[in-house]
């Protein structure tokens, strides 16, 4: 009997020892897993930083040449002697072990203006590996606000830690309810406005609509009331161009320091200068440079040697760069006279002279 009692005590002690050793093993395994995960994440962050750093100095401009079709192409070579990568830096980053992407609400918006060059700016910015942007206009703050921030977040692209989420919808700039709604979501939102000569912008706006509606009245008939010299400011293509009134409304909710004004004209004539200003405004390395562009003499604006989606030279959509219809020079001068005082006030508020005369 006593032997049995002693045996049971030994069994209990052995079981207790086994349980204790098992708990030590589990705890040790968790500790090793945690250490391993930290090492993996650290390696991934270092890899990401290296890729972001290397993307700024992969190649150099050698010289400009022209092809028989009128495309002035900037030739470039890779200083490392290896071929240019066809896949985007984002895809490379995404494949790094330990990096997990997630959808985030935007921290920067291109809010306007329509036909000012917003699509070109967005496509140029998407060359930067630290920028991820929604591909199409989301219209959340003007048309879909009632659907909520969760709906808005689902429309954003997945981003990695350290990347900026952007969205562009030009109608935000002129819609009265939008500034308050944007501030409610993010008081620190960075706001980019691409502004273009309001007369040229109105003609471009008209041209786009006319390409879909052939029986539209002449531009001059829509721009002036009943054939008079009085400008019809109720016509949307003209009302958009009174930039100062829209900006005044935005400045009631956001300080001027959170705005960047981009010249639509300089975005065509010197895209690198404007893109550099945007990269600085967003606090990013100056990655986008001359090697990313070539000038299309037929369309009359810069195009991309490669982009996030395509590794071959291409321009924006077929509707970009269409020729404007003939407009009576007298009508154009009347519109310039009409916009001049509004432009001057816009320059003062924006702190930037766009040179529209």
Short mmCIF file of C-alpha atoms in Angstrom, two decimals:
data_model
loop_
_atom_site.label_atom_id
_atom_site.label_comp_id
_atom_site.label_asym_id
_atom_site.label_seq_id
_atom_site.Cartn_x
_atom_site.Cartn_y
_atom_site.Cartn_z
CA UNK A 1 0.00 0.00 0.00
CA UNK A 2 2.79 2.40 0.97
CA UNK A 3 4.66 1.53 -2.20
CA UNK A 4 1.57 2.50 -4.24
CA UNK A 5 1.32 5.84 -2.44
CA UNK A 6 4.98 6.51 -3.19
CA UNK A 7 4.48 5.57 -6.84
CA UNK A 8 1.59 8.03 -7.17
CA UNK A 9 3.70 10.79 -5.71
CA UNK A 10 6.43 10.08 -8.24
CA UNK A 11 3.86 10.11 -11.09
CA UNK A 12 2.45 13.45 -9.91
CA UNK A 13 5.92 14.99 -9.66
CA UNK A 14 6.88 13.73 -13.12
CA UNK A 15 3.64 15.15 -14.61
CA UNK A 16 4.23 18.47 -12.91
CA UNK A 17 7.78 18.56 -14.24
CA UNK A 18 6.60 17.75 -17.77
CA UNK A 19 3.99 20.53 -17.63
CA UNK A 20 6.56 23.01 -16.34
CA UNK A 21 9.04 22.11 -19.08
CA UNK A 22 6.30 22.38 -21.72
CA UNK A 23 5.36 25.89 -20.51
CA UNK A 24 9.03 26.92 -20.68
CA UNK A 25 9.24 25.56 -24.23
CA UNK A 26 6.12 27.45 -25.37
CA UNK A 27 7.32 30.70 -23.81
CA UNK A 28 10.75 30.28 -25.40
CA UNK A 29 9.19 29.56 -28.80
CA UNK A 30 7.10 32.74 -28.62
CA UNK A 31 10.16 34.72 -27.72
CA UNK A 32 12.12 33.32 -30.67
CA UNK A 33 9.20 33.98 -33.03
CA UNK A 34 8.97 37.56 -31.82
CA UNK A 35 12.70 38.08 -32.32
CA UNK A 36 12.51 36.50 -35.77
CA UNK A 37 9.58 38.74 -36.76
CA UNK A 38 11.41 41.85 -35.61
CA UNK A 39 14.47 40.89 -37.61
CA UNK A 40 12.32 40.24 -40.72
CA UNK A 41 10.51 43.56 -40.43
CA UNK A 42 13.79 45.39 -39.92
CA UNK A 43 15.25 43.78 -43.04
CA UNK A 44 12.09 44.69 -44.99
CA UNK A 45 12.30 48.32 -43.86
CA UNK A 46 15.96 48.50 -44.87
CA UNK A 47 15.11 46.97 -48.27
CA UNK A 48 12.28 49.45 -48.76
CA UNK A 49 14.53 52.38 -47.91
CA UNK A 50 17.19 51.11 -50.29
CA UNK A 51 14.68 50.80 -53.15
CA UNK A 52 13.28 54.26 -52.52
CA UNK A 53 16.81 55.66 -52.41
CA UNK A 54 18.05 53.84 -55.49
CA UNK A 55 15.03 54.87 -57.59
CA UNK A 56 16.28 58.48 -57.58
CA UNK A 57 19.63 57.76 -59.26
CA UNK A 58 19.13 54.76 -61.54
CA UNK A 59 19.80 56.57 -64.78
CA UNK A 60 21.11 59.79 -66.33
CA UNK A 61 19.97 61.92 -69.25
CA UNK A 62 22.44 61.79 -72.13
CA UNK A 63 20.85 63.81 -74.95
CA UNK A 64 17.60 64.56 -76.78
CA UNK A 65 16.77 63.01 -80.14
CA UNK A 66 13.77 63.18 -82.44
CA UNK A 67 12.14 60.26 -84.15
CA UNK A 68 10.50 60.41 -87.60
CA UNK A 69 7.03 60.71 -86.04
CA UNK A 70 7.84 63.98 -84.29
CA UNK A 71 8.45 62.55 -80.81
CA UNK A 72 11.34 64.29 -79.11
CA UNK A 73 12.59 61.50 -76.88
CA UNK A 74 15.09 61.86 -74.08
CA UNK A 75 17.50 58.93 -74.33
CA UNK A 76 18.90 57.61 -71.06
CA UNK A 77 21.13 54.88 -69.76
CA UNK A 78 21.33 52.96 -66.54
CA UNK A 79 24.47 53.95 -64.62
CA UNK A 80 24.72 50.51 -63.02
CA UNK A 81 24.96 48.79 -66.40
CA UNK A 82 21.85 46.69 -65.80
CA UNK A 83 18.60 46.94 -67.81
CA UNK A 84 15.82 49.25 -66.67
CA UNK A 85 13.32 47.43 -64.50
CA UNK A 86 9.97 46.81 -66.14
CA UNK A 87 8.08 46.20 -62.90
CA UNK A 88 7.18 49.12 -60.68
CA UNK A 89 9.01 49.93 -57.48
CA UNK A 90 5.77 49.38 -55.62
CA UNK A 91 5.48 45.81 -56.85
CA UNK A 92 9.09 45.21 -55.82
CA UNK A 93 8.41 46.62 -52.38
CA UNK A 94 5.23 44.61 -52.03
CA UNK A 95 7.12 41.39 -52.68
CA UNK A 96 9.55 42.02 -49.81
CA UNK A 97 9.04 39.52 -47.00
CA UNK A 98 7.22 40.93 -44.00
CA UNK A 99 5.66 43.99 -45.71
CA UNK A 100 1.88 44.03 -45.41
CA UNK A 101 -0.24 46.51 -47.41
CA UNK A 102 -3.50 48.05 -46.25
CA UNK A 103 -5.99 50.58 -47.56
CA UNK A 104 -5.75 54.03 -45.95
CA UNK A 105 -7.71 57.26 -46.25
CA UNK A 106 -5.90 59.90 -48.32
CA UNK A 107 -3.55 62.38 -46.69
CA UNK A 108 -3.25 64.47 -49.86
CA UNK A 109 -5.86 65.52 -52.43
CA UNK A 110 -5.69 67.06 -55.90
CA UNK A 111 -8.85 69.14 -55.61
CA UNK A 112 -8.86 71.01 -58.92
CA UNK A 113 -9.27 72.43 -61.37
CA UNK A 114 -11.07 70.67 -64.18
CA UNK A 115 -9.14 70.84 -67.50
CA UNK A 116 -6.22 72.37 -65.65
CA UNK A 117 -3.88 69.40 -65.89
CA UNK A 118 -4.95 67.32 -62.89
CA UNK A 119 -4.83 64.01 -64.76
CA UNK A 120 -1.32 64.71 -66.03
CA UNK A 121 -0.14 65.68 -62.55
CA UNK A 122 -1.59 62.52 -61.02
CA UNK A 123 -0.01 60.26 -63.63
CA UNK A 124 3.35 61.95 -63.17
CA UNK A 125 3.17 61.60 -59.39
CA UNK A 126 2.34 57.92 -59.61
CA UNK A 127 5.88 57.40 -60.86
CA UNK A 128 7.06 57.98 -57.29
CA UNK A 129 7.35 54.71 -55.33
CA UNK A 130 6.20 56.47 -52.16
CA UNK A 131 2.90 57.62 -53.72
CA UNK A 132 -0.16 55.44 -54.27
CA UNK A 133 -3.24 57.03 -55.82
CA UNK A 134 -6.76 56.03 -56.79
CA UNK A 135 -6.85 55.50 -60.55
CA UNK A 136 -10.13 57.28 -61.21
CA UNK A 137 -12.01 60.22 -59.73
CA UNK A 138 -13.78 58.96 -56.61
CA UNK A 139 -16.11 61.96 -56.07
CA UNK A 140 -16.51 61.00 -52.41
CA UNK A 141 -16.77 64.49 -50.89
CA UNK A 142 -19.22 65.82 -53.48
CA UNK A 143 -21.34 62.84 -54.65
CA UNK A 144 -20.83 59.89 -52.29
CA UNK A 145 -20.20 61.45 -48.89
CA UNK A 146 -23.30 59.81 -47.40
CA UNK A 147 -21.71 56.38 -48.00
CA UNK A 148 -19.18 57.03 -45.25
CA UNK A 149 -15.44 56.80 -44.74
CA UNK A 150 -15.40 52.99 -44.89
CA UNK A 151 -16.72 53.13 -48.47
CA UNK A 152 -14.12 55.79 -49.28
CA UNK A 153 -11.28 53.74 -47.83
CA UNK A 154 -12.23 50.74 -49.96
CA UNK A 155 -11.74 52.90 -53.09
CA UNK A 156 -8.13 53.60 -52.17
CA UNK A 157 -5.20 51.44 -53.35
CA UNK A 158 -3.30 49.29 -50.82
CA UNK A 159 -0.28 51.09 -49.38
CA UNK A 160 2.79 50.12 -47.41
CA UNK A 161 4.12 51.82 -44.30
CA UNK A 162 5.62 55.17 -45.28
CA UNK A 163 3.68 55.54 -48.54
CA UNK A 164 1.24 58.40 -49.20
CA UNK A 165 -2.33 57.75 -50.32
CA UNK A 166 -3.68 60.32 -52.79
CA UNK A 167 -6.88 60.99 -54.68
CA UNK A 168 -7.89 63.56 -57.27
CA UNK A 169 -11.34 64.86 -58.10
CA UNK A 170 -11.29 68.34 -59.74
CA UNK A 171 -14.89 69.15 -58.85
CA UNK A 172 -13.93 69.29 -55.16
CA UNK A 173 -12.50 72.79 -55.67
CA UNK A 174 -15.80 74.33 -56.79
CA UNK A 175 -18.28 72.39 -54.61
CA UNK A 176 -19.30 74.45 -51.58
CA UNK A 177 -19.81 71.56 -49.13
CA UNK A 178 -16.47 69.90 -49.78
CA UNK A 179 -14.02 72.01 -47.68
CA UNK A 180 -15.94 71.41 -44.46
CA UNK A 181 -16.26 67.68 -45.19
CA UNK A 182 -12.55 67.30 -45.95
CA UNK A 183 -11.65 69.11 -42.74
CA UNK A 184 -13.96 66.82 -40.77
CA UNK A 185 -12.05 63.80 -42.06
CA UNK A 186 -8.53 65.24 -41.83
CA UNK A 187 -7.78 68.82 -40.67
CA UNK A 188 -4.16 68.32 -41.75
CA UNK A 189 -4.99 67.33 -45.35
CA UNK A 190 -2.51 68.53 -47.99
CA UNK A 191 -4.36 70.17 -50.87
CA UNK A 192 -3.07 70.59 -54.42
CA UNK A 193 -4.67 72.95 -56.94
CA UNK A 194 -3.63 72.84 -60.61
CA UNK A 195 -4.65 76.21 -62.07
CA UNK A 196 -4.64 77.19 -65.74
CA UNK A 197 -5.45 80.37 -67.64
CA UNK A 198 -9.24 80.53 -67.09
CA UNK A 199 -9.95 81.52 -70.71
CA UNK A 200 -7.93 78.62 -72.14
CA UNK A 201 -9.44 76.33 -69.51
CA UNK A 202 -13.01 77.33 -70.49
CA UNK A 203 -12.31 76.71 -74.18
CA UNK A 204 -10.79 73.32 -73.36
CA UNK A 205 -13.83 72.48 -71.22
CA UNK A 206 -16.15 73.46 -74.07
CA UNK A 207 -14.10 71.46 -76.58
CA UNK A 208 -14.39 68.31 -74.50
CA UNK A 209 -18.18 68.58 -74.25
CA UNK A 210 -18.53 69.49 -77.94
CA UNK A 211 -16.63 66.35 -78.94
CA UNK A 212 -19.54 64.37 -77.49
CA UNK A 213 -22.35 66.74 -78.56
CA UNK A 214 -21.83 67.88 -82.15
CA UNK A 215 -24.86 70.19 -82.23
CA UNK A 216 -23.68 72.42 -79.40
CA UNK A 217 -23.95 76.19 -79.98
CA UNK A 218 -20.78 78.15 -80.64
CA UNK A 219 -18.55 78.99 -77.71
CA UNK A 220 -19.20 82.72 -78.20
CA UNK A 221 -22.98 82.20 -78.05
CA UNK A 222 -22.71 80.42 -74.70
CA UNK A 223 -20.13 82.73 -73.15
CA UNK A 224 -22.12 85.97 -73.59
CA UNK A 225 -25.75 86.79 -72.81
CA UNK A 226 -27.92 87.10 -75.94
CA UNK A 227 -25.05 88.11 -78.17
CA UNK A 228 -24.12 91.06 -75.92
CA UNK A 229 -20.78 91.92 -74.31
CA UNK A 230 -22.01 90.69 -70.91
CA UNK A 231 -20.25 87.52 -69.73
CA UNK A 232 -22.63 84.74 -68.70
CA UNK A 233 -21.11 83.73 -65.35
CA UNK A 234 -23.88 81.18 -64.82
CA UNK A 235 -22.30 79.02 -67.55
CA UNK A 236 -20.19 76.51 -65.66
CA UNK A 237 -17.10 76.56 -67.93
CA UNK A 238 -16.78 80.28 -67.14
CA UNK A 239 -17.81 80.12 -63.48
CA UNK A 240 -15.08 77.56 -62.69
CA UNK A 241 -12.44 80.06 -63.82
CA UNK A 242 -13.25 82.58 -61.10
CA UNK A 243 -10.70 80.77 -58.94
CA UNK A 244 -10.50 83.36 -56.18
CA UNK A 245 -14.11 82.80 -55.08
CA UNK A 246 -13.57 79.07 -54.69
CA UNK A 247 -10.24 79.57 -52.90
CA UNK A 248 -11.78 82.03 -50.44
CA UNK A 249 -14.25 79.35 -49.39
CA UNK A 250 -11.46 76.79 -48.86
CA UNK A 251 -9.42 79.27 -46.83
CA UNK A 252 -12.25 79.48 -44.33
CA UNK A 253 -11.41 75.91 -43.33
CA UNK A 254 -7.71 75.40 -44.13
CA UNK A 255 -4.60 77.59 -43.73
CA UNK A 256 -2.72 78.63 -46.85
CA UNK A 257 0.28 76.54 -45.73
CA UNK A 258 -1.67 73.36 -46.53
CA UNK A 259 -2.14 74.35 -50.19
CA UNK A 260 0.19 73.96 -53.14
CA UNK A 261 -0.68 75.75 -56.37
CA UNK A 262 0.63 74.17 -59.55
CA UNK A 263 0.76 76.03 -62.84
CA UNK A 264 -1.02 74.09 -65.58
CA UNK A 265 1.06 75.91 -68.20
CA UNK A 266 4.39 75.11 -66.53
CA UNK A 267 3.28 71.51 -66.04
CA UNK A 268 3.42 71.32 -69.85
CA UNK A 269 6.48 73.47 -70.54
CA UNK A 270 8.59 72.33 -67.57
CA UNK A 271 6.99 69.31 -65.85
CA UNK A 272 10.11 68.52 -63.82
CA UNK A 273 10.07 71.89 -62.07
CA UNK A 274 6.42 71.55 -61.06
CA UNK A 275 6.77 67.91 -60.02
CA UNK A 276 9.80 68.82 -57.89
CA UNK A 277 7.70 71.42 -56.07
CA UNK A 278 5.01 68.81 -55.42
CA UNK A 279 7.52 66.26 -54.11
CA UNK A 280 8.92 68.88 -51.72
CA UNK A 281 5.42 69.85 -50.60
CA UNK A 282 4.62 66.22 -49.79
CA UNK A 283 7.91 65.78 -47.96
CA UNK A 284 9.24 63.17 -50.40
CA UNK A 285 12.62 62.51 -51.95
CA UNK A 286 13.07 64.04 -55.41
CA UNK A 287 12.74 60.82 -57.37
CA UNK A 288 10.82 61.99 -60.45
CA UNK A 289 13.12 63.83 -62.87
CA UNK A 290 13.96 64.42 -66.56
CA UNK A 291 14.57 60.75 -67.28
CA UNK A 292 10.87 60.01 -66.82
CA UNK A 293 9.57 62.20 -69.67
CA UNK A 294 9.66 62.80 -73.40
CA UNK A 295 7.91 65.58 -75.33
CA UNK A 296 5.27 64.60 -77.87
CA UNK A 297 5.40 67.28 -80.55
CA UNK A 298 2.11 66.10 -82.11
CA UNK A 299 0.06 66.40 -78.92
CA UNK A 300 2.08 69.33 -77.63
CA UNK A 301 2.75 68.11 -74.09
CA UNK A 302 5.12 65.83 -72.19
CA UNK A 303 4.48 62.10 -72.05
CA UNK A 304 5.90 59.27 -69.99
CA UNK A 305 8.72 56.92 -70.89
CA UNK A 306 7.14 54.43 -68.49
CA UNK A 307 4.58 54.49 -65.71
CA UNK A 308 3.24 52.44 -62.84
CA UNK A 309 1.15 50.36 -65.22
CA UNK A 310 3.21 50.38 -68.43
CA UNK A 311 6.93 49.93 -69.02
CA UNK A 312 6.84 51.47 -72.52
CA UNK A 313 6.64 55.12 -73.67
CA UNK A 314 3.09 56.44 -73.84
CA UNK A 315 0.95 59.55 -73.50
CA UNK A 316 -2.29 60.19 -71.67
CA UNK A 317 -5.69 59.28 -73.09
CA UNK A 318 -6.61 59.89 -76.72
CA UNK A 319 -8.82 62.83 -75.71
CA UNK A 320 -5.87 64.71 -74.20
CA UNK A 321 -4.27 67.30 -76.43
CA UNK A 322 -7.18 67.72 -78.85
CA UNK A 323 -7.12 70.93 -80.88
CA UNK A 324 -9.44 73.76 -79.88
CA UNK A 325 -12.06 75.17 -82.27
CA UNK A 326 -11.68 78.64 -83.72
CA UNK A 327 -12.84 81.30 -81.26
CA UNK A 328 -13.37 84.93 -82.23
CA UNK A 329 -10.32 86.85 -80.89
CA UNK A 330 -12.61 89.67 -79.78
CA UNK A 331 -14.53 87.25 -77.55
CA UNK A 332 -11.27 85.95 -76.10
CA UNK A 333 -10.12 89.49 -75.28
CA UNK A 334 -13.43 90.28 -73.59
CA UNK A 335 -13.06 87.22 -71.40
CA UNK A 336 -9.48 88.15 -70.52
CA UNK A 337 -10.67 91.60 -69.47
CA UNK A 338 -13.42 90.01 -67.38
CA UNK A 339 -11.07 87.61 -65.57
CA UNK A 340 -8.19 90.07 -65.00
CA UNK A 341 -9.34 91.50 -61.62
CA UNK A 342 -10.28 88.04 -60.35
CA UNK A 343 -6.89 86.69 -61.43
CA UNK A 344 -5.07 89.46 -59.58
CA UNK A 345 -6.93 88.69 -56.36
CA UNK A 346 -6.22 84.98 -56.87
CA UNK A 347 -2.49 85.71 -57.24
CA UNK A 348 -2.54 87.65 -53.98
CA UNK A 349 -4.32 84.94 -52.02
CA UNK A 350 -2.26 82.10 -53.50
CA UNK A 351 1.00 84.01 -53.17
CA UNK A 352 1.91 83.09 -56.75
CA UNK A 353 1.77 84.99 -60.04
CA UNK A 354 0.61 82.67 -62.81
CA UNK A 355 1.19 85.25 -65.54
CA UNK A 356 -2.26 85.21 -67.13
CA UNK A 357 -2.74 88.47 -69.01
#
